[in-house]
């Protein structure tokens, strides 16, 4: 709803467009919807120091683009940007994913507007590794994404399961069995 001052001093006036109350009129205009976010790891199960791709999807259901999109994804302790980050982005702006750091950021990005009822979308991907076996839950909390169209009203979670590195085993044999020197 949008509040507009009415010139009439009427206390209550019902109009086809809204209700006037003490000189204010409430109009039922379209309100901005917030942006949505989702995230995932692929693969979801890896060994220690094996890369997994973290993908962050951003959505905009508004009829105009979401500009100045900014967020920081603080990775769980023990998860860092891989030595080959392979950063990709369709969000514009600047993506920062420094090798060995625990943070992935987007500044001044853009999410396209909705078209024919289909939300606009952009995506960021970066390779990460875990330095110890564990189950890691990565969360971008509520209101962590900011934009010209609002914030994210729901958190985004992704789980990465990391197993210990498998020991190297093997046998050695010689052929022929007898060696002469």
PDB file of C-alpha atoms in Angstrom:
ATOM      1  CA  UNK A   1       0.000   0.000   0.000  1.00  0.00           C
ATOM      2  CA  UNK A   2       1.101   3.526  -0.713  1.00  0.00           C
ATOM      3  CA  UNK A   3       0.103   6.477   1.469  1.00  0.00           C
ATOM      4  CA  UNK A   4      -0.812   9.726  -0.274  1.00  0.00           C
ATOM      5  CA  UNK A   5      -2.075  12.937   1.309  1.00  0.00           C
ATOM      6  CA  UNK A   6      -5.648  13.775   0.339  1.00  0.00           C
ATOM      7  CA  UNK A   7      -6.696  17.461  -0.096  1.00  0.00           C
ATOM      8  CA  UNK A   8     -10.089  16.824   1.487  1.00  0.00           C
ATOM      9  CA  UNK A   9     -10.169  17.069   5.300  1.00  0.00           C
ATOM     10  CA  UNK A  10     -12.765  14.261   5.436  1.00  0.00           C
ATOM     11  CA  UNK A  11     -12.264  11.841   8.324  1.00  0.00           C
ATOM     12  CA  UNK A  12     -13.318   8.658   6.487  1.00  0.00           C
ATOM     13  CA  UNK A  13     -14.058   8.416   2.769  1.00  0.00           C
ATOM     14  CA  UNK A  14     -14.365   5.112   0.924  1.00  0.00           C
ATOM     15  CA  UNK A  15     -13.287   5.388  -2.710  1.00  0.00           C
ATOM     16  CA  UNK A  16     -12.934   2.731  -5.434  1.00  0.00           C
ATOM     17  CA  UNK A  17      -9.140   3.099  -5.090  1.00  0.00           C
ATOM     18  CA  UNK A  18      -8.795   3.014  -1.333  1.00  0.00           C
ATOM     19  CA  UNK A  19      -9.822   4.411   2.026  1.00  0.00           C
ATOM     20  CA  UNK A  20      -9.223   8.049   3.009  1.00  0.00           C
ATOM     21  CA  UNK A  21      -8.539   8.546   6.698  1.00  0.00           C
ATOM     22  CA  UNK A  22      -7.859  11.954   8.230  1.00  0.00           C
ATOM     23  CA  UNK A  23      -6.502  13.354   4.960  1.00  0.00           C
ATOM     24  CA  UNK A  24      -4.527  10.215   3.945  1.00  0.00           C
ATOM     25  CA  UNK A  25      -5.533   7.839   1.169  1.00  0.00           C
ATOM     26  CA  UNK A  26      -4.366   4.220   1.009  1.00  0.00           C
ATOM     27  CA  UNK A  27      -3.878   2.992  -2.558  1.00  0.00           C
ATOM     28  CA  UNK A  28      -3.353  -0.657  -3.393  1.00  0.00           C
ATOM     29  CA  UNK A  29      -0.219  -0.299  -5.534  1.00  0.00           C
ATOM     30  CA  UNK A  30       2.099  -3.210  -6.368  1.00  0.00           C
ATOM     31  CA  UNK A  31       4.657  -3.692  -3.607  1.00  0.00           C
ATOM     32  CA  UNK A  32       8.195  -4.818  -4.341  1.00  0.00           C
ATOM     33  CA  UNK A  33       8.819  -8.502  -3.757  1.00  0.00           C
ATOM     34  CA  UNK A  34      12.076  -9.458  -2.161  1.00  0.00           C
ATOM     35  CA  UNK A  35      14.847 -11.344  -3.929  1.00  0.00           C
ATOM     36  CA  UNK A  36      15.255 -15.080  -3.382  1.00  0.00           C
ATOM     37  CA  UNK A  37      18.427 -17.126  -3.044  1.00  0.00           C
ATOM     38  CA  UNK A  38      19.328 -20.803  -3.306  1.00  0.00           C
ATOM     39  CA  UNK A  39      22.641 -22.622  -3.046  1.00  0.00           C
ATOM     40  CA  UNK A  40      24.106 -26.078  -3.571  1.00  0.00           C
ATOM     41  CA  UNK A  41      27.334 -28.091  -3.649  1.00  0.00           C
ATOM     42  CA  UNK A  42      28.273 -30.457  -6.470  1.00  0.00           C
ATOM     43  CA  UNK A  43      29.293 -33.080  -5.696  1.00  0.00           C
ATOM     44  CA  UNK A  44      27.690 -33.044  -2.235  1.00  0.00           C
ATOM     45  CA  UNK A  45      30.143 -35.661  -0.874  1.00  0.00           C
ATOM     46  CA  UNK A  46      33.917 -35.363  -1.329  1.00  0.00           C
ATOM     47  CA  UNK A  47      37.165 -36.363   0.339  1.00  0.00           C
ATOM     48  CA  UNK A  48      39.434 -33.925   2.195  1.00  0.00           C
ATOM     49  CA  UNK A  49      40.977 -31.378  -0.230  1.00  0.00           C
ATOM     50  CA  UNK A  50      38.816 -32.609  -3.154  1.00  0.00           C
ATOM     51  CA  UNK A  51      37.055 -29.665  -4.868  1.00  0.00           C
ATOM     52  CA  UNK A  52      33.293 -29.235  -4.814  1.00  0.00           C
ATOM     53  CA  UNK A  53      31.510 -26.501  -6.781  1.00  0.00           C
ATOM     54  CA  UNK A  54      29.461 -24.097  -4.663  1.00  0.00           C
ATOM     55  CA  UNK A  55      26.627 -22.611  -6.761  1.00  0.00           C
ATOM     56  CA  UNK A  56      24.574 -19.638  -5.603  1.00  0.00           C
ATOM     57  CA  UNK A  57      21.378 -18.816  -7.542  1.00  0.00           C
ATOM     58  CA  UNK A  58      19.652 -15.451  -7.113  1.00  0.00           C
ATOM     59  CA  UNK A  59      16.047 -14.800  -8.252  1.00  0.00           C
ATOM     60  CA  UNK A  60      13.985 -11.648  -8.836  1.00  0.00           C
ATOM     61  CA  UNK A  61      10.187 -11.840  -9.296  1.00  0.00           C
ATOM     62  CA  UNK A  62       9.813  -8.077  -9.826  1.00  0.00           C
ATOM     63  CA  UNK A  63       8.995  -6.423 -13.145  1.00  0.00           C
ATOM     64  CA  UNK A  64      12.186  -4.367 -12.996  1.00  0.00           C
ATOM     65  CA  UNK A  65      15.779  -5.526 -12.449  1.00  0.00           C
ATOM     66  CA  UNK A  66      17.263  -5.886  -8.985  1.00  0.00           C
ATOM     67  CA  UNK A  67      20.328  -3.632  -9.050  1.00  0.00           C
ATOM     68  CA  UNK A  68      23.167  -3.131  -6.580  1.00  0.00           C
ATOM     69  CA  UNK A  69      22.897  -6.774  -5.497  1.00  0.00           C
ATOM     70  CA  UNK A  70      25.405  -7.419  -2.716  1.00  0.00           C
ATOM     71  CA  UNK A  71      26.104 -10.298  -0.341  1.00  0.00           C
ATOM     72  CA  UNK A  72      28.908 -12.055   1.507  1.00  0.00           C
ATOM     73  CA  UNK A  73      28.759 -15.833   1.873  1.00  0.00           C
ATOM     74  CA  UNK A  74      30.831 -16.763   4.916  1.00  0.00           C
ATOM     75  CA  UNK A  75      31.855 -20.378   4.367  1.00  0.00           C
ATOM     76  CA  UNK A  76      31.848 -22.693   7.399  1.00  0.00           C
ATOM     77  CA  UNK A  77      35.126 -22.976   9.320  1.00  0.00           C
ATOM     78  CA  UNK A  78      37.249 -25.571   7.537  1.00  0.00           C
ATOM     79  CA  UNK A  79      35.861 -24.784   4.057  1.00  0.00           C
ATOM     80  CA  UNK A  80      37.872 -22.427   1.827  1.00  0.00           C
ATOM     81  CA  UNK A  81      38.069 -21.282  -1.780  1.00  0.00           C
ATOM     82  CA  UNK A  82      40.052 -23.898  -3.758  1.00  0.00           C
ATOM     83  CA  UNK A  83      43.457 -23.239  -5.346  1.00  0.00           C
ATOM     84  CA  UNK A  84      41.674 -23.345  -8.739  1.00  0.00           C
ATOM     85  CA  UNK A  85      38.530 -21.363  -7.896  1.00  0.00           C
ATOM     86  CA  UNK A  86      37.059 -21.403 -11.456  1.00  0.00           C
ATOM     87  CA  UNK A  87      34.745 -18.506 -10.597  1.00  0.00           C
ATOM     88  CA  UNK A  88      31.825 -17.971 -12.989  1.00  0.00           C
ATOM     89  CA  UNK A  89      29.064 -15.395 -12.729  1.00  0.00           C
ATOM     90  CA  UNK A  90      26.085 -14.220 -14.756  1.00  0.00           C
ATOM     91  CA  UNK A  91      25.276 -11.573 -12.124  1.00  0.00           C
ATOM     92  CA  UNK A  92      27.562  -8.792 -13.358  1.00  0.00           C
ATOM     93  CA  UNK A  93      29.173  -6.695 -10.660  1.00  0.00           C
ATOM     94  CA  UNK A  94      32.277  -8.009  -8.906  1.00  0.00           C
ATOM     95  CA  UNK A  95      32.629 -11.510  -7.476  1.00  0.00           C
ATOM     96  CA  UNK A  96      35.478 -11.944  -5.003  1.00  0.00           C
ATOM     97  CA  UNK A  97      36.637 -15.471  -4.130  1.00  0.00           C
ATOM     98  CA  UNK A  98      40.249 -15.296  -2.965  1.00  0.00           C
ATOM     99  CA  UNK A  99      42.147 -18.605  -2.920  1.00  0.00           C
ATOM    100  CA  UNK A 100      42.299 -19.951   0.649  1.00  0.00           C
ATOM    101  CA  UNK A 101      39.732 -17.501   2.034  1.00  0.00           C
ATOM    102  CA  UNK A 102      36.462 -18.434   3.703  1.00  0.00           C
ATOM    103  CA  UNK A 103      34.319 -15.772   2.019  1.00  0.00           C
ATOM    104  CA  UNK A 104      32.657 -15.388  -1.397  1.00  0.00           C
ATOM    105  CA  UNK A 105      31.215 -11.940  -2.129  1.00  0.00           C
ATOM    106  CA  UNK A 106      29.184 -10.212  -4.821  1.00  0.00           C
ATOM    107  CA  UNK A 107      29.057  -6.412  -5.056  1.00  0.00           C
ATOM    108  CA  UNK A 108      26.968  -4.272  -7.413  1.00  0.00           C
ATOM    109  CA  UNK A 109      25.438  -7.255  -9.218  1.00  0.00           C
ATOM    110  CA  UNK A 110      22.193  -7.297 -11.205  1.00  0.00           C
ATOM    111  CA  UNK A 111      19.370  -9.842 -11.346  1.00  0.00           C
ATOM    112  CA  UNK A 112      17.186  -9.495 -14.433  1.00  0.00           C
ATOM    113  CA  UNK A 113      13.481  -8.690 -14.095  1.00  0.00           C
ATOM    114  CA  UNK A 114      10.729 -11.285 -14.291  1.00  0.00           C
ATOM    115  CA  UNK A 115       9.390 -11.967 -17.798  1.00  0.00           C
ATOM    116  CA  UNK A 116       5.946 -13.513 -18.382  1.00  0.00           C
ATOM    117  CA  UNK A 117       5.754 -14.580 -14.748  1.00  0.00           C
ATOM    118  CA  UNK A 118       9.182 -16.282 -14.764  1.00  0.00           C
ATOM    119  CA  UNK A 119      11.587 -14.730 -12.232  1.00  0.00           C
ATOM    120  CA  UNK A 120      14.848 -13.271 -13.484  1.00  0.00           C
ATOM    121  CA  UNK A 121      17.876 -15.243 -12.376  1.00  0.00           C
ATOM    122  CA  UNK A 122      21.639 -15.043 -12.146  1.00  0.00           C
ATOM    123  CA  UNK A 123      24.185 -17.549 -10.873  1.00  0.00           C
ATOM    124  CA  UNK A 124      27.626 -17.590  -9.264  1.00  0.00           C
ATOM    125  CA  UNK A 125      29.834 -20.692  -9.018  1.00  0.00           C
ATOM    126  CA  UNK A 126      33.171 -21.217  -7.259  1.00  0.00           C
ATOM    127  CA  UNK A 127      35.227 -24.278  -6.345  1.00  0.00           C
ATOM    128  CA  UNK A 128      35.804 -24.861  -2.639  1.00  0.00           C
ATOM    129  CA  UNK A 129      37.625 -27.489  -0.570  1.00  0.00           C
ATOM    130  CA  UNK A 130      37.377 -28.709   3.005  1.00  0.00           C
ATOM    131  CA  UNK A 131      40.522 -29.253   5.024  1.00  0.00           C
ATOM    132  CA  UNK A 132      39.084 -31.805   7.463  1.00  0.00           C
ATOM    133  CA  UNK A 133      36.435 -34.529   7.420  1.00  0.00           C
ATOM    134  CA  UNK A 134      33.070 -33.279   8.661  1.00  0.00           C
ATOM    135  CA  UNK A 135      29.540 -32.368   7.585  1.00  0.00           C
ATOM    136  CA  UNK A 136      29.507 -28.660   6.760  1.00  0.00           C
ATOM    137  CA  UNK A 137      26.329 -26.577   6.537  1.00  0.00           C
ATOM    138  CA  UNK A 138      26.823 -23.376   4.576  1.00  0.00           C
ATOM    139  CA  UNK A 139      24.139 -20.730   5.148  1.00  0.00           C
ATOM    140  CA  UNK A 140      23.405 -17.318   3.748  1.00  0.00           C
ATOM    141  CA  UNK A 141      21.116 -15.896   6.461  1.00  0.00           C
ATOM    142  CA  UNK A 142      17.919 -13.865   6.104  1.00  0.00           C
ATOM    143  CA  UNK A 143      18.534 -10.275   4.898  1.00  0.00           C
ATOM    144  CA  UNK A 144      22.164 -11.033   3.918  1.00  0.00           C
ATOM    145  CA  UNK A 145      21.440 -10.213   0.257  1.00  0.00           C
ATOM    146  CA  UNK A 146      20.659  -6.558  -0.395  1.00  0.00           C
ATOM    147  CA  UNK A 147      19.366  -5.025  -3.628  1.00  0.00           C
ATOM    148  CA  UNK A 148      17.209  -2.277  -5.066  1.00  0.00           C
ATOM    149  CA  UNK A 149      14.286  -4.754  -4.834  1.00  0.00           C
ATOM    150  CA  UNK A 150      14.795  -5.710  -1.197  1.00  0.00           C
ATOM    151  CA  UNK A 151      16.550  -8.462   0.706  1.00  0.00           C
ATOM    152  CA  UNK A 152      16.226 -12.250   0.950  1.00  0.00           C
ATOM    153  CA  UNK A 153      13.350 -13.111   3.355  1.00  0.00           C
ATOM    154  CA  UNK A 154      14.510 -16.737   3.687  1.00  0.00           C
ATOM    155  CA  UNK A 155      17.959 -18.224   4.331  1.00  0.00           C
ATOM    156  CA  UNK A 156      19.747 -20.430   1.806  1.00  0.00           C
ATOM    157  CA  UNK A 157      21.451 -23.603   3.046  1.00  0.00           C
ATOM    158  CA  UNK A 158      23.687 -26.204   1.421  1.00  0.00           C
ATOM    159  CA  UNK A 159      25.380 -29.206   3.022  1.00  0.00           C
ATOM    160  CA  UNK A 160      28.779 -30.617   2.069  1.00  0.00           C
ATOM    161  CA  UNK A 161      29.862 -33.996   3.466  1.00  0.00           C
ATOM    162  CA  UNK A 162      33.630 -34.516   3.600  1.00  0.00           C
ATOM    163  CA  UNK A 163      35.150 -37.962   4.197  1.00  0.00           C
ATOM    164  CA  UNK A 164      38.723 -38.616   5.326  1.00  0.00           C
ATOM    165  CA  UNK A 165      41.225 -39.099   2.539  1.00  0.00           C
ATOM    166  CA  UNK A 166      41.479 -42.792   1.645  1.00  0.00           C
ATOM    167  CA  UNK A 167      44.865 -44.345   2.445  1.00  0.00           C
ATOM    168  CA  UNK A 168      46.983 -45.396  -0.488  1.00  0.00           C
ATOM    169  CA  UNK A 169      47.518 -49.149  -0.530  1.00  0.00           C
ATOM    170  CA  UNK A 170      49.266 -51.448  -2.878  1.00  0.00           C
ATOM    171  CA  UNK A 171      51.655 -54.371  -3.406  1.00  0.00           C
ATOM    172  CA  UNK A 172      54.939 -54.574  -5.132  1.00  0.00           C
ATOM    173  CA  UNK A 173      56.343 -57.501  -7.001  1.00  0.00           C
ATOM    174  CA  UNK A 174      59.418 -58.091  -9.067  1.00  0.00           C
ATOM    175  CA  UNK A 175      59.692 -60.003 -12.264  1.00  0.00           C
ATOM    176  CA  UNK A 176      61.849 -62.004 -12.613  1.00  0.00           C
ATOM    177  CA  UNK A 177      61.949 -63.062  -8.990  1.00  0.00           C
ATOM    178  CA  UNK A 178      65.734 -63.326  -8.950  1.00  0.00           C
ATOM    179  CA  UNK A 179      67.848 -60.370  -9.834  1.00  0.00           C
ATOM    180  CA  UNK A 180      71.599 -60.717 -10.454  1.00  0.00           C
ATOM    181  CA  UNK A 181      73.913 -57.902 -10.092  1.00  0.00           C
TER     182      UNK A 181
END
